[in-house]
Amino acid sequence: MERIRRGLLNAGRLLVYGPRRMGKSSAIAVAAEGARREGAVVVRADLSTVTTYLDITSRLLRSLYEETRSLRVRLEELVQGVAPKVTFAPGPPGGPPAITFGVERRSAGEEEQRRSLESVVERLGRLTEGLEVPGAVVLDEFQAVRGLGGEAAEWHLRDVIQRSGRLGFVCAGSQESLIHEMIGPQRAFYRMLEPVHIGPMPKGHFARWLEDRMGSA
């Protein structure tokens, strides 16, 4: 968790991966809370069910809204420069507003869709720079980006990350075989992300830890 926290605070590029139900999401959540306590703005999007880039954009915008509520940032400021045009409608009491784009999600062209992701990440970068605080993006089940355009979508995401020099990125995923392909030679994420593998606890490790705790009691 400490490696993840440092990555979020210091513009790291991390790949947190491993089988499902091994604590990846919990570890990232705890690390993100630690980073927030030090002033960071950490936004998150779960890519597991996205079907368009605008789905990613709207999830990041909702997360950004929640992250900046206590900072008294106006909605108009959050979406300044985001393309295509974004409008908000009142959401449930105490919840985030509904987000509407100035284009149909299914009919928007590929370039326009990709630009939406680029623009919201750029907005986060400008916002955190203006606030003089660290900023970071967590993309859960990031390997699902392949469903938006195969390897071309991978290279686009790499480009977005590379051009966001002052932001930290944590790409998390559970489909290990696919992730190993994505970080292999000739692929977009080759040697780009620092791997943090979260797997089963080594046999006997917990027992030794428990014995140590009991011995020091």
Coordinates of N, CA and C in Angstrom, one line a residue:
M1 N 0.8 -1.2 0.0 CA 0.0 0.0 0.0 C 0.9 1.3 0.0
E2 N 2.0 1.2 0.7 CA 2.9 2.3 0.7 C 3.4 2.7 -0.7
R3 N 3.7 1.7 -1.5 CA 4.2 1.9 -2.9 C 3.1 2.6 -3.7
I4 N 1.9 2.2 -3.5 CA 0.8 2.8 -4.2 C 0.5 4.2 -3.8
R5 N 0.6 4.4 -2.4 CA 0.4 5.8 -1.9 C 1.4 6.7 -2.5
R6 N 2.7 6.3 -2.5 CA 3.8 7.1 -3.0 C 3.6 7.4 -4.5
G7 N 3.1 6.4 -5.2 CA 2.9 6.6 -6.6 C 1.8 7.6 -6.9
L8 N 0.7 7.6 -6.1 CA -0.4 8.6 -6.2 C 0.1 10.0 -5.9
L9 N 1.0 10.1 -5.0 CA 1.5 11.4 -4.6 C 2.5 12.0 -5.5
N10 N 3.3 11.1 -6.1 CA 4.5 11.5 -6.8 C 4.5 11.2 -8.3
A11 N 3.3 11.3 -8.9 CA 3.2 11.1 -10.4 C 3.8 9.8 -10.8
G12 N 3.5 8.7 -10.0 CA 4.0 7.4 -10.4 C 3.1 6.8 -11.5
R13 N 3.7 5.7 -12.1 CA 3.0 4.9 -13.1 C 3.0 3.5 -12.7
L14 N 1.9 3.1 -12.0 CA 1.8 1.7 -11.4 C 0.9 0.8 -12.1
L15 N 1.2 -0.5 -12.1 CA 0.3 -1.5 -12.6 C 0.1 -2.4 -11.4
V16 N -1.1 -2.4 -10.8 CA -1.5 -3.2 -9.7 C -2.4 -4.3 -10.2
Y17 N -1.9 -5.5 -10.2 CA -2.6 -6.6 -10.8 C -2.5 -7.9 -10.0
G18 N -3.4 -8.8 -10.3 CA -3.5 -10.1 -9.6 C -4.9 -10.7 -9.7
P19 N -5.1 -11.9 -9.2 CA -6.4 -12.5 -9.2 C -7.4 -11.7 -8.5
R20 N -8.7 -12.0 -8.8 CA -9.8 -11.3 -8.2 C -9.8 -11.7 -6.7
R21 N -10.4 -10.8 -5.9 CA -10.6 -11.1 -4.5 C -9.3 -11.3 -3.7
M22 N -8.3 -10.6 -4.1 CA -7.0 -10.7 -3.4 C -6.6 -9.4 -2.7
G23 N -7.6 -8.5 -2.7 CA -7.4 -7.2 -2.0 C -6.8 -6.0 -2.8
K24 N -6.8 -6.1 -4.1 CA -6.3 -5.0 -4.9 C -7.1 -3.7 -4.7
S25 N -8.4 -3.9 -4.8 CA -9.2 -2.7 -4.7 C -9.1 -2.1 -3.3
S26 N -9.1 -2.9 -2.3 CA -9.0 -2.4 -0.9 C -7.6 -1.8 -0.7
A27 N -6.5 -2.4 -1.2 CA -5.2 -1.8 -1.1 C -5.1 -0.4 -1.7
I28 N -5.7 -0.3 -2.9 CA -5.7 1.0 -3.6 C -6.6 2.0 -2.9
A29 N -7.7 1.6 -2.4 CA -8.6 2.5 -1.7 C -7.9 3.1 -0.4
V30 N -7.2 2.2 0.3 CA -6.5 2.6 1.5 C -5.4 3.6 1.2
A31 N -4.6 3.2 0.1 CA -3.5 4.1 -0.4 C -4.1 5.4 -0.8
A32 N -5.2 5.4 -1.5 CA -5.8 6.7 -2.0 C -6.2 7.6 -0.8
E33 N -6.8 7.0 0.2 CA -7.2 7.7 1.4 C -6.0 8.4 2.1
G34 N -4.9 7.6 2.1 CA -3.6 8.1 2.7 C -3.1 9.3 1.8
A35 N -3.2 9.2 0.5 CA -2.8 10.3 -0.4 C -3.7 11.5 -0.2
R36 N -5.0 11.3 0.0 CA -5.9 12.4 0.1 C -5.6 13.1 1.4
R37 N -5.2 12.4 2.5 CA -4.9 13.1 3.7 C -3.7 14.0 3.6
E38 N -2.9 13.8 2.6 CA -1.8 14.6 2.3 C -2.1 15.7 1.2
G39 N -3.4 15.8 0.9 CA -3.8 16.9 0.0 C -4.1 16.5 -1.4
A40 N -3.9 15.2 -1.8 CA -4.0 14.8 -3.2 C -5.5 14.7 -3.6
V41 N -5.7 15.0 -4.9 CA -7.0 14.7 -5.5 C -6.9 13.4 -6.3
V42 N -7.6 12.4 -5.9 CA -7.5 11.1 -6.6 C -8.8 10.7 -7.2
V43 N -8.9 10.6 -8.5 CA -10.2 10.2 -9.1 C -10.0 8.8 -9.6
R44 N -11.2 8.2 -9.7 CA -11.2 6.7 -10.1 C -12.3 6.4 -11.1
A45 N -12.1 5.5 -12.0 CA -13.1 5.0 -12.9 C -12.9 3.5 -13.0
D46 N -14.0 2.8 -12.9 CA -14.0 1.3 -13.1 C -14.4 1.1 -14.6
L47 N -13.4 0.5 -15.3 CA -13.6 0.3 -16.8 C -14.3 -1.0 -17.1
S48 N -14.6 -1.8 -16.1 CA -15.1 -3.2 -16.4 C -16.3 -3.3 -17.2
T49 N -17.2 -2.3 -17.2 CA -18.5 -2.3 -17.9 C -18.6 -1.2 -19.0
V50 N -17.5 -0.5 -19.3 CA -17.6 0.6 -20.2 C -17.8 0.1 -21.6
T51 N -18.5 0.8 -22.4 CA -18.7 0.5 -23.8 C -18.2 1.6 -24.8
T52 N -18.0 2.8 -24.2 CA -17.5 3.9 -25.0 C -16.5 4.7 -24.1
Y53 N -15.8 5.6 -24.8 CA -14.9 6.5 -24.1 C -15.7 7.5 -23.2
L54 N -16.8 7.8 -23.7 CA -17.7 8.8 -22.9 C -18.1 8.2 -21.6
D55 N -18.2 6.8 -21.5 CA -18.5 6.2 -20.3 C -17.3 6.4 -19.3
I56 N -16.1 6.3 -19.8 CA -15.0 6.6 -18.9 C -15.0 8.0 -18.5
T57 N -15.2 8.9 -19.4 CA -15.2 10.3 -19.1 C -16.2 10.7 -18.1
S58 N -17.4 10.2 -18.2 CA -18.5 10.5 -17.2 C -18.1 10.0 -15.8
R59 N -17.5 8.8 -15.8 CA -17.1 8.2 -14.4 C -16.0 9.0 -13.8
L60 N -15.1 9.5 -14.6 CA -14.0 10.3 -14.1 C -14.6 11.7 -13.6
L61 N -15.5 12.2 -14.4 CA -16.1 13.5 -14.0 C -16.9 13.4 -12.7
R62 N -17.6 12.3 -12.5 CA -18.4 12.1 -11.3 C -17.4 12.0 -10.1
S63 N -16.4 11.3 -10.3 CA -15.4 11.1 -9.3 C -14.7 12.4 -8.9
L64 N -14.4 13.2 -10.0 CA -13.8 14.5 -9.8 C -14.7 15.4 -9.0
Y65 N -16.0 15.4 -9.3 CA -17.0 16.2 -8.6 C -17.0 15.8 -7.1
E66 N -17.0 14.5 -6.8 CA -17.0 14.1 -5.4 C -15.7 14.5 -4.7
E67 N -14.6 14.4 -5.4 CA -13.3 14.7 -4.8 C -13.1 16.2 -4.5
T68 N -13.8 17.1 -5.3 CA -13.6 18.5 -5.1 C -14.7 19.2 -4.4
R69 N -15.7 18.5 -4.0 CA -16.8 19.2 -3.3 C -16.4 20.0 -2.1
S70 N -15.5 19.4 -1.3 CA -15.0 20.1 -0.1 C -14.1 21.3 -0.5
L71 N -13.6 21.3 -1.7 CA -12.7 22.4 -2.1 C -13.5 23.6 -2.7
R72 N -14.8 23.5 -2.7 CA -15.7 24.5 -3.2 C -15.3 24.9 -4.7
V73 N -15.1 23.9 -5.5 CA -14.8 24.2 -6.9 C -16.2 24.1 -7.6
R74 N -16.5 25.2 -8.4 CA -17.8 25.2 -9.1 C -17.8 24.2 -10.2
L75 N -19.1 23.8 -10.5 CA -19.2 22.8 -11.6 C -18.7 23.3 -12.9
E76 N -18.9 24.6 -13.1 CA -18.4 25.2 -14.4 C -16.9 25.1 -14.5
E77 N -16.2 25.2 -13.4 CA -14.8 25.1 -13.4 C -14.4 23.6 -13.7
L78 N -15.1 22.7 -13.2 CA -14.7 21.3 -13.4 C -14.7 20.9 -14.9
V79 N -15.7 21.4 -15.6 CA -15.9 21.0 -17.0 C -15.3 21.9 -18.0
Q80 N -14.6 23.0 -17.5 CA -14.0 23.9 -18.4 C -13.0 23.3 -19.3
G81 N -13.2 23.4 -20.6 CA -12.3 22.8 -21.6 C -12.6 21.3 -21.9
V82 N -13.5 20.7 -21.2 CA -13.8 19.3 -21.5 C -14.7 19.2 -22.8
A83 N -14.3 18.3 -23.7 CA -15.0 18.2 -24.9 C -15.4 16.7 -25.1
P84 N -16.6 16.4 -25.7 CA -17.6 17.4 -26.1 C -18.3 18.1 -25.0
K85 N -19.1 19.1 -25.3 CA -19.7 19.9 -24.2 C -20.4 19.1 -23.2
V86 N -20.3 19.5 -21.9 CA -20.9 18.7 -20.8 C -21.9 19.6 -20.1
T87 N -23.0 19.1 -19.8 CA -24.0 19.8 -19.0 C -24.4 18.9 -17.8
F88 N -24.8 19.5 -16.7 CA -25.2 18.8 -15.5 C -26.6 19.0 -15.2
A89 N -27.2 17.9 -14.7 CA -28.6 18.0 -14.2 C -28.6 17.5 -12.7
P90 N -29.5 18.1 -11.9 CA -29.5 17.7 -10.5 C -29.6 16.2 -10.3
G91 N -28.8 15.6 -9.4 CA -28.9 14.2 -9.1 C -29.7 14.0 -7.9
P92 N -29.6 12.8 -7.3 CA -30.3 12.5 -6.1 C -29.8 13.3 -5.0
P93 N -30.6 13.6 -3.9 CA -30.2 14.4 -2.8 C -28.9 13.9 -2.2
G94 N -27.9 14.8 -2.2 CA -26.6 14.4 -1.6 C -25.7 13.6 -2.6
G95 N -26.2 13.3 -3.8 CA -25.4 12.5 -4.7 C -24.9 13.4 -5.8
P96 N -24.1 12.8 -6.7 CA -23.5 13.6 -7.8 C -24.5 13.9 -8.9
P97 N -24.3 15.0 -9.6 CA -25.3 15.4 -10.7 C -25.2 14.4 -11.8
A98 N -26.3 14.4 -12.6 CA -26.3 13.6 -13.8 C -25.5 14.4 -14.9
I99 N -24.8 13.6 -15.7 CA -23.9 14.2 -16.7 C -24.4 13.9 -18.1
T100 N -24.6 15.0 -18.9 CA -25.0 14.8 -20.3 C -24.0 15.5 -21.2
F101 N -23.7 14.7 -22.3 CA -22.7 15.2 -23.2 C -23.5 15.9 -24.4
G102 N -22.8 16.8 -25.1 CA -23.5 17.5 -26.2 C -23.4 16.6 -27.5
V103 N -23.4 15.3 -27.3 CA -23.3 14.4 -28.5 C -23.8 13.0 -28.0
E104 N -24.5 12.3 -28.8 CA -25.0 11.0 -28.4 C -23.8 10.0 -28.2
R105 N -23.8 9.3 -27.2 CA -22.7 8.4 -26.9 C -22.5 7.4 -28.0
R106 N -23.5 6.8 -28.5 CA -23.4 5.8 -29.5 C -23.0 6.3 -30.9
S107 N -23.3 7.6 -31.2 CA -23.1 8.1 -32.5 C -21.8 9.0 -32.6
A108 N -21.2 9.3 -31.5 CA -20.0 10.1 -31.5 C -18.9 9.4 -32.2
G109 N -18.1 10.1 -33.0 CA -17.0 9.5 -33.7 C -15.9 9.1 -32.8
E110 N -15.1 8.2 -33.3 CA -14.0 7.7 -32.5 C -13.0 8.8 -32.0
E111 N -12.7 9.7 -32.9 CA -11.8 10.8 -32.5 C -12.4 11.7 -31.4
E112 N -13.7 12.0 -31.5 CA -14.4 12.8 -30.5 C -14.5 12.0 -29.2
Q113 N -14.7 10.7 -29.3 CA -14.8 9.9 -28.1 C -13.4 9.9 -27.3
R114 N -12.4 9.7 -28.1 CA -11.1 9.7 -27.5 C -10.7 11.1 -26.9
R115 N -11.1 12.1 -27.6 CA -10.8 13.5 -27.1 C -11.5 13.7 -25.8
S116 N -12.6 13.1 -25.5 CA -13.3 13.3 -24.3 C -12.5 12.8 -23.1
L117 N -11.9 11.7 -23.2 CA -11.0 11.2 -22.2 C -9.8 12.1 -22.0
E118 N -9.2 12.5 -23.1 CA -8.0 13.3 -23.0 C -8.3 14.6 -22.3
S119 N -9.5 15.2 -22.6 CA -9.8 16.5 -22.1 C -10.1 16.5 -20.6
V120 N -10.7 15.4 -20.1 CA -11.0 15.4 -18.7 C -9.7 15.1 -17.9
V121 N -8.8 14.3 -18.4 CA -7.5 14.1 -17.7 C -6.7 15.4 -17.7
E122 N -6.7 16.1 -18.9 CA -6.1 17.5 -18.9 C -6.7 18.4 -17.9
R123 N -8.0 18.4 -17.8 CA -8.7 19.3 -16.8 C -8.2 19.0 -15.4
L124 N -8.1 17.7 -15.1 CA -7.6 17.3 -13.7 C -6.2 17.8 -13.5
G125 N -5.4 17.7 -14.5 CA -4.0 18.2 -14.4 C -4.0 19.7 -14.2
R126 N -4.8 20.5 -14.9 CA -4.8 22.0 -14.7 C -5.4 22.3 -13.4
L127 N -6.4 21.6 -13.0 CA -7.1 21.9 -11.7 C -6.1 21.7 -10.5
T128 N -5.5 20.6 -10.5 CA -4.6 20.3 -9.4 C -3.3 21.2 -9.4
E129 N -2.9 21.5 -10.6 CA -1.8 22.5 -10.7 C -2.2 23.8 -10.1
G130 N -3.4 24.3 -10.4 CA -3.9 25.5 -9.9 C -4.0 25.5 -8.4
L131 N -4.5 24.4 -7.9 CA -4.6 24.2 -6.4 C -3.3 23.9 -5.7
E132 N -2.3 23.6 -6.5 CA -1.0 23.3 -6.0 C -1.0 22.0 -5.1
V133 N -1.7 21.0 -5.6 CA -1.8 19.7 -4.9 C -1.5 18.6 -5.8
P134 N -1.1 17.4 -5.3 CA -0.9 16.3 -6.2 C -2.2 15.8 -6.8
G135 N -2.2 15.2 -8.0 CA -3.4 14.7 -8.6 C -3.1 13.3 -9.2
A136 N -4.1 12.4 -9.2 CA -3.8 11.0 -9.6 C -5.1 10.4 -10.2
V137 N -5.0 9.5 -11.1 CA -6.1 8.8 -11.7 C -5.9 7.3 -11.4
V138 N -7.0 6.6 -11.0 CA -7.0 5.2 -10.8 C -8.0 4.6 -11.8
L139 N -7.5 3.7 -12.6 CA -8.3 3.0 -13.7 C -8.4 1.6 -13.3
D140 N -9.5 1.2 -12.7 CA -9.7 -0.2 -12.3 C -10.2 -1.0 -13.5
E141 N -9.7 -2.3 -13.5 CA -9.9 -3.2 -14.7 C -9.6 -2.5 -16.0
F142 N -8.4 -1.8 -16.0 CA -8.0 -1.0 -17.1 C -7.8 -1.8 -18.4
Q143 N -7.6 -3.1 -18.3 CA -7.5 -3.9 -19.5 C -8.7 -3.9 -20.4
A144 N -9.9 -3.5 -19.8 CA -11.1 -3.4 -20.6 C -11.0 -2.4 -21.7
V145 N -10.0 -1.5 -21.6 CA -9.9 -0.5 -22.7 C -9.7 -1.1 -24.1
R146 N -9.2 -2.4 -24.1 CA -9.1 -3.1 -25.3 C -10.4 -3.2 -26.1
G147 N -11.5 -3.3 -25.3 CA -12.8 -3.4 -25.9 C -13.3 -2.2 -26.7
L148 N -12.5 -1.1 -26.5 CA -12.8 0.2 -27.2 C -12.0 0.4 -28.5
G149 N -11.3 -0.6 -28.9 CA -10.5 -0.5 -30.1 C -9.2 -1.3 -30.2
G150 N -9.2 -2.4 -29.4 CA -8.0 -3.3 -29.5 C -6.7 -2.6 -29.1
E151 N -5.6 -2.9 -29.8 CA -4.3 -2.4 -29.5 C -4.3 -0.9 -29.7
A152 N -5.0 -0.4 -30.7 CA -5.1 1.1 -30.9 C -5.5 1.8 -29.7
A153 N -6.5 1.2 -29.0 CA -7.0 1.8 -27.7 C -5.9 1.8 -26.6
E154 N -5.1 0.7 -26.6 CA -4.0 0.6 -25.6 C -3.0 1.7 -25.9
W155 N -2.7 1.9 -27.1 CA -1.7 3.0 -27.5 C -2.2 4.4 -27.2
H156 N -3.5 4.5 -27.4 CA -4.1 5.8 -27.0 C -4.0 6.1 -25.5
L157 N -4.4 5.1 -24.7 CA -4.3 5.3 -23.3 C -2.8 5.5 -22.9
R158 N -1.9 4.9 -23.5 CA -0.5 5.1 -23.1 C -0.1 6.6 -23.4
D159 N -0.6 7.1 -24.6 CA -0.3 8.5 -24.9 C -1.0 9.4 -23.9
V160 N -2.2 9.2 -23.5 CA -2.8 10.0 -22.5 C -2.0 10.1 -21.2
I161 N -1.5 8.9 -20.8 CA -0.7 8.9 -19.6 C 0.6 9.6 -19.7
Q162 N 1.2 9.4 -20.9 CA 2.5 10.0 -21.1 C 2.4 11.5 -21.1
R163 N 1.3 12.0 -21.6 CA 1.2 13.5 -21.8 C 0.7 14.1 -20.5
S164 N 0.5 13.3 -19.5 CA 0.0 13.8 -18.2 C 1.1 13.7 -17.1
G165 N 2.2 14.4 -17.4 CA 3.4 14.2 -16.6 C 3.3 14.5 -15.2
R166 N 2.4 15.4 -14.7 CA 2.4 15.7 -13.3 C 1.3 14.9 -12.5
L167 N 0.6 14.1 -13.2 CA -0.4 13.2 -12.6 C 0.1 11.8 -12.4
G168 N -0.3 11.2 -11.2 CA 0.0 9.8 -11.0 C -1.1 9.0 -11.6
F169 N -0.7 7.8 -12.1 CA -1.7 6.8 -12.6 C -1.5 5.4 -12.0
V170 N -2.6 4.9 -11.5 CA -2.6 3.5 -11.1 C -3.6 2.7 -12.0
C171 N -3.0 1.8 -12.8 CA -3.8 0.9 -13.6 C -3.9 -0.4 -12.9
A172 N -5.2 -0.8 -12.6 CA -5.4 -2.0 -11.9 C -6.1 -3.0 -12.8
G173 N -5.9 -4.3 -12.6 CA -6.6 -5.3 -13.3 C -6.4 -6.7 -12.8
S174 N -7.4 -7.6 -13.2 CA -7.4 -8.9 -12.7 C -7.3 -10.0 -13.7
Q175 N -7.3 -9.6 -15.0 CA -7.2 -10.6 -16.1 C -5.7 -10.7 -16.4
E176 N -5.0 -11.6 -15.6 CA -3.5 -11.6 -15.7 C -3.0 -12.0 -17.1
S177 N -3.6 -12.9 -17.7 CA -3.0 -13.4 -19.0 C -3.1 -12.2 -20.0
L178 N -4.2 -11.5 -20.0 CA -4.4 -10.4 -20.9 C -3.4 -9.3 -20.6
I179 N -3.3 -9.0 -19.3 CA -2.4 -7.9 -18.8 C -0.9 -8.2 -19.2
H180 N -0.5 -9.5 -19.1 CA 0.8 -9.9 -19.5 C 1.0 -9.6 -21.0
E181 N 0.0 -9.8 -21.8 CA 0.1 -9.5 -23.2 C 0.3 -8.0 -23.4
M182 N -0.5 -7.2 -22.7 CA -0.5 -5.8 -22.9 C 0.8 -5.1 -22.4
I183 N 1.6 -5.8 -21.6 CA 2.9 -5.2 -21.1 C 4.1 -5.9 -21.8
G184 N 3.8 -6.8 -22.8 CA 4.9 -7.5 -23.4 C 5.6 -6.6 -24.5
P185 N 6.7 -7.1 -25.0 CA 7.4 -6.4 -26.0 C 6.5 -6.0 -27.2
Q186 N 6.8 -4.9 -27.8 CA 6.0 -4.4 -29.0 C 4.6 -4.0 -28.6
R187 N 4.2 -4.0 -27.3 CA 2.9 -3.6 -26.9 C 3.0 -2.2 -26.2
A188 N 1.8 -1.6 -26.1 CA 1.8 -0.2 -25.6 C 2.4 0.0 -24.2
F189 N 2.2 -0.9 -23.3 CA 2.6 -0.7 -21.9 C 3.9 -1.4 -21.6
Y190 N 4.7 -1.7 -22.6 CA 6.0 -2.4 -22.3 C 6.9 -1.4 -21.5
R191 N 7.3 -1.9 -20.4 CA 8.2 -1.1 -19.5 C 7.7 0.3 -19.1
M192 N 6.4 0.5 -19.2 CA 5.9 1.8 -18.9 C 5.4 1.9 -17.4
L193 N 4.8 0.8 -17.0 CA 4.2 0.8 -15.6 C 5.0 -0.1 -14.7
E194 N 5.2 0.5 -13.5 CA 5.9 -0.3 -12.4 C 4.9 -1.4 -11.9
P195 N 5.3 -2.6 -12.0 CA 4.3 -3.7 -11.6 C 4.3 -3.9 -10.1
V196 N 3.1 -4.0 -9.6 CA 2.8 -4.3 -8.2 C 1.8 -5.5 -8.2
H197 N 2.4 -6.7 -8.0 CA 1.5 -7.9 -8.1 C 1.0 -8.2 -6.7
I198 N -0.3 -8.4 -6.6 CA -1.0 -8.8 -5.4 C -1.6 -10.1 -5.6
G199 N -1.1 -11.1 -4.9 CA -1.5 -12.5 -5.0 C -1.8 -13.1 -3.7
P200 N -1.9 -14.5 -3.7 CA -2.2 -15.2 -2.4 C -1.0 -15.0 -1.5
M201 N -1.3 -14.9 -0.2 CA -0.2 -14.8 0.8 C 0.6 -16.1 0.8
P202 N 2.0 -15.9 0.9 CA 2.8 -17.1 0.9 C 2.5 -18.1 2.0
K203 N 2.6 -19.3 1.7 CA 2.2 -20.4 2.7 C 3.0 -20.2 4.0
G204 N 2.4 -20.1 5.1 CA 3.1 -20.0 6.4 C 3.3 -18.6 6.8
H205 N 3.1 -17.6 5.9 CA 3.4 -16.2 6.2 C 2.5 -15.7 7.3
F206 N 1.2 -16.0 7.2 CA 0.3 -15.5 8.2 C 0.5 -16.2 9.5
A207 N 0.8 -17.5 9.5 CA 1.1 -18.2 10.8 C 2.3 -17.6 11.5
R208 N 3.3 -17.2 10.7 CA 4.5 -16.6 11.3 C 4.2 -15.2 11.9
W209 N 3.4 -14.5 11.1 CA 3.0 -13.2 11.6 C 2.2 -13.3 12.9
L210 N 1.3 -14.2 12.9 CA 0.4 -14.4 14.1 C 1.3 -14.8 15.3
E211 N 2.3 -15.7 15.1 CA 3.2 -16.1 16.2 C 4.0 -14.9 16.7
D212 N 4.4 -14.1 15.8 CA 5.2 -12.9 16.2 C 4.3 -12.0 17.0
R213 N 3.1 -11.8 16.6 CA 2.2 -10.9 17.3 C 1.9 -11.4 18.7
M214 N 1.7 -12.7 18.8 CA 1.4 -13.3 20.1 C 2.6 -13.3 21.0
G215 N 3.8 -13.4 20.4 CA 5.0 -13.4 21.2 C 5.3 -12.1 21.7
S216 N 4.9 -11.0 21.0 CA 5.2 -9.6 21.5 C 4.1 -9.1 22.4
A217 N 3.0 -9.9 22.5 CA 1.9 -9.4 23.4 C 2.2 -9.4 24.8

